[in-house]
PDB file of C-alpha atoms and ligand atoms in Angstrom:
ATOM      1  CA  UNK A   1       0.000   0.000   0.000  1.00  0.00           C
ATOM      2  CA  UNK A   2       1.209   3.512  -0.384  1.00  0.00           C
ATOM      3  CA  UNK A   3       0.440   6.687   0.733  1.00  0.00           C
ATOM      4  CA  UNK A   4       0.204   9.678  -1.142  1.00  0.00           C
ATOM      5  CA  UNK A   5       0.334  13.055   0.876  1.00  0.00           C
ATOM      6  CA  UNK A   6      -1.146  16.295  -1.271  1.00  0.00           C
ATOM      7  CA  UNK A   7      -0.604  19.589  -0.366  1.00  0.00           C
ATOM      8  CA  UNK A   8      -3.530  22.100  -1.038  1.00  0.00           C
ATOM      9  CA  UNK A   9      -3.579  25.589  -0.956  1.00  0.00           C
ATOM     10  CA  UNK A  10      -5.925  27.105   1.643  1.00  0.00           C
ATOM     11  CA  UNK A  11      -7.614  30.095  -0.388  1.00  0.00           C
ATOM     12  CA  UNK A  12      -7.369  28.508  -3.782  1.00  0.00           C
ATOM     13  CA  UNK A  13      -7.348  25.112  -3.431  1.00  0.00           C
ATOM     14  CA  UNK A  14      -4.481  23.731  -6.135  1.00  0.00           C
ATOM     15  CA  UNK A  15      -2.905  21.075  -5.125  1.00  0.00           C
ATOM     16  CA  UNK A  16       0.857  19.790  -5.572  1.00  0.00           C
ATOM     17  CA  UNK A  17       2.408  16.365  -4.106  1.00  0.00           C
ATOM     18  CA  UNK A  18       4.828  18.202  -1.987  1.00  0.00           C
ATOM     19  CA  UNK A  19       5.740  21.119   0.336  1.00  0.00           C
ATOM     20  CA  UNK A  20       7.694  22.633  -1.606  1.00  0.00           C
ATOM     21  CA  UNK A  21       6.774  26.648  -2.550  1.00  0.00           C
ATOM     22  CA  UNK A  22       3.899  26.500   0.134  1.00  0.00           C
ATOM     23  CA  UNK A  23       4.298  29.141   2.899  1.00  0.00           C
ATOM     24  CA  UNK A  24       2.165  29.910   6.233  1.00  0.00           C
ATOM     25  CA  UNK A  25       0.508  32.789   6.531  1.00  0.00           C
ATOM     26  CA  UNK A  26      -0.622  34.482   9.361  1.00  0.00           C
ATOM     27  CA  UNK A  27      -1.611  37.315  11.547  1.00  0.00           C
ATOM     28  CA  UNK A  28      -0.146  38.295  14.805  1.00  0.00           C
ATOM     29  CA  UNK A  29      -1.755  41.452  16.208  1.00  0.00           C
ATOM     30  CA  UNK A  30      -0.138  42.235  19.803  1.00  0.00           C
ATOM     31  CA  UNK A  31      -0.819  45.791  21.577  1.00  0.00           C
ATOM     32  CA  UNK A  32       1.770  47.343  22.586  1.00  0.00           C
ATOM     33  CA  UNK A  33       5.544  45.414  23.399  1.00  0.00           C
ATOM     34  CA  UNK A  34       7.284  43.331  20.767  1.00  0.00           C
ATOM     35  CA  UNK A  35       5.776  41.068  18.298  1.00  0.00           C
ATOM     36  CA  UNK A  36       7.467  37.785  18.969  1.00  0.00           C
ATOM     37  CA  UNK A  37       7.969  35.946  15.543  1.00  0.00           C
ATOM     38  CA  UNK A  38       7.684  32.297  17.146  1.00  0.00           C
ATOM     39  CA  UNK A  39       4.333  33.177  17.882  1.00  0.00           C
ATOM     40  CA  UNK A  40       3.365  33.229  14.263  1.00  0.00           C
ATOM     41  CA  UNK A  41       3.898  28.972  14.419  1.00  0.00           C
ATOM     42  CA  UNK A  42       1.324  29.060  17.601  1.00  0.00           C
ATOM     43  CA  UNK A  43      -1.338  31.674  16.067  1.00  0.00           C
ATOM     44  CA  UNK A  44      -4.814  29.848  15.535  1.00  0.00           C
ATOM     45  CA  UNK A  45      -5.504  32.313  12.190  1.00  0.00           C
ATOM     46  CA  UNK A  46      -3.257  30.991   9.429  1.00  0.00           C
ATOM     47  CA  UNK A  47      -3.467  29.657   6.358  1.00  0.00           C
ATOM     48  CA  UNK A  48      -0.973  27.643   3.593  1.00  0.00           C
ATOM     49  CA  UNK A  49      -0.526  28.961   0.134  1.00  0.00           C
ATOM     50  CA  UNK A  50       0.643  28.634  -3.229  1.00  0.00           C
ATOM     51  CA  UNK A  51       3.067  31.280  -4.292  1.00  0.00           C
ATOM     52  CA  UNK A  52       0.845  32.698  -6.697  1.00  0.00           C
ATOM     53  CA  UNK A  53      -2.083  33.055  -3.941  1.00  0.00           C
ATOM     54  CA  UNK A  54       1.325  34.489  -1.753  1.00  0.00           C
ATOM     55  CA  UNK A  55       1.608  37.026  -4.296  1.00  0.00           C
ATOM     56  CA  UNK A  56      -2.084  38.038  -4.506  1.00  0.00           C
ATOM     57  CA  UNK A  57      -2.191  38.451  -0.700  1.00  0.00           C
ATOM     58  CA  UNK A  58       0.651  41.135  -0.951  1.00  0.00           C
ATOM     59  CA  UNK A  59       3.218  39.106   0.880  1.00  0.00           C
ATOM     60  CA  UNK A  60       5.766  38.163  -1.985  1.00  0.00           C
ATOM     61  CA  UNK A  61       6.950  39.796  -4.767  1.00  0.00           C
ATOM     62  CA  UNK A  62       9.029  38.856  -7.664  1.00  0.00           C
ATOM     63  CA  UNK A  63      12.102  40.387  -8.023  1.00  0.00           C
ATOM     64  CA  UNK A  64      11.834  43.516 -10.170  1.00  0.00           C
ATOM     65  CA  UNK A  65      14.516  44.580 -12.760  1.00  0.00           C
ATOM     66  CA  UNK A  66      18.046  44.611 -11.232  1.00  0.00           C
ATOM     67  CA  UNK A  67      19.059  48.180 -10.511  1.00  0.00           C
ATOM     68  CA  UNK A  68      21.423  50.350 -12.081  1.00  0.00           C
ATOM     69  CA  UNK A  69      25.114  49.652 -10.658  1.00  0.00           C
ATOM     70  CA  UNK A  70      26.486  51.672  -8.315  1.00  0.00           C
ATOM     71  CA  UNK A  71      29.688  53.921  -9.200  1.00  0.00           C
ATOM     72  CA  UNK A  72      32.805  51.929  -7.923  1.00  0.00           C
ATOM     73  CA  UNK A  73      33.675  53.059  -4.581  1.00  0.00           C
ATOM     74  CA  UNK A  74      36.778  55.637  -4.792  1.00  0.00           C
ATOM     75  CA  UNK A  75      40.044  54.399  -3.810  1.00  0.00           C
ATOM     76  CA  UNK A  76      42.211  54.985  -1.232  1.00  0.00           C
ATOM     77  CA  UNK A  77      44.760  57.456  -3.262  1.00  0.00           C
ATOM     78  CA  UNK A  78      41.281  59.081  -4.328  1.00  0.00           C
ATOM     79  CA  UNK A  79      40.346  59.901  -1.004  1.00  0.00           C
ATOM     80  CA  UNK A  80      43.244  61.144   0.546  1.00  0.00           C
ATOM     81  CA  UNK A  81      43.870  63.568  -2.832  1.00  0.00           C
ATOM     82  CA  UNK A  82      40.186  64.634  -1.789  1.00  0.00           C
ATOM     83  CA  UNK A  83      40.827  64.964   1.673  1.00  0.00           C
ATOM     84  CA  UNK A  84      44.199  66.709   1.282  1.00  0.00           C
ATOM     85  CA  UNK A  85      42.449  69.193  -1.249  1.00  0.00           C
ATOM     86  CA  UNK A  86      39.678  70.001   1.261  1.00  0.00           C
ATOM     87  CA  UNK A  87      42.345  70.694   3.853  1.00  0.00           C
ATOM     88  CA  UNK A  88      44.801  72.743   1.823  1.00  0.00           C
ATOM     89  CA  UNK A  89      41.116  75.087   0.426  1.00  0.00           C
ATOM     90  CA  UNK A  90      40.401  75.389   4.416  1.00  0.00           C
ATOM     91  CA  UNK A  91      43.693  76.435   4.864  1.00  0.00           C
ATOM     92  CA  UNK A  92      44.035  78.651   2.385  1.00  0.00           C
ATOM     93  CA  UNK A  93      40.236  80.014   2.266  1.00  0.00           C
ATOM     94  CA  UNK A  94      40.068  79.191  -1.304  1.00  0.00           C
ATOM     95  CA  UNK A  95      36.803  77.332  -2.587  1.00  0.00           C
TER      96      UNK A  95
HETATM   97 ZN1   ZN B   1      -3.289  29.203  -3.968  1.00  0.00          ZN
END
């Protein structure tokens, strides 16, 4: 005999033969202190779903287009020319 296990989504009900891209959903509402994340295994009002029904409820998003680089950091000789400058202009009152 075997046993099949199937994992359904809570809100829309597709199914899948394993765990895998199901998350648990939840809602921790505390007044006042710190909300304690290991409560979120212990709250009574969650649900498991799919990634798409993840993405519907606002909780995951897809990466969006990678961002412009950043300029390369300046160098060491860079910064000390920069900081030396700044010095010798304080010094000197020029601008
Ligand atoms: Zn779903």
């Amino acid at each position: 005999m075997a046993i099949t296990t199937r994992y359904t989504c809570d809100k829309c009900g597709t199914g899948q033969p394993t765990a895998e891209q199901f998350w648990s959903v939840g809602v921790v509402v505390e007044h006042g202190g710190e909300i304690i994340q290991y409560r979120m295994r212990t709250c009574e009002k969650q649900m498991h779903v799919c990634r798409p029904c993840l993405q519907l409820l606002g909780f995951y998003r897809e990466s969006g287009p990678t961002p412009p680089a950043l300029p390369a950091p300046p160098t060491l000789e860079e910064l000390i020319r920069e900081i030396a400058r700044s010095q010798v202009s304080e010094m000197t009152g020029a601008t």
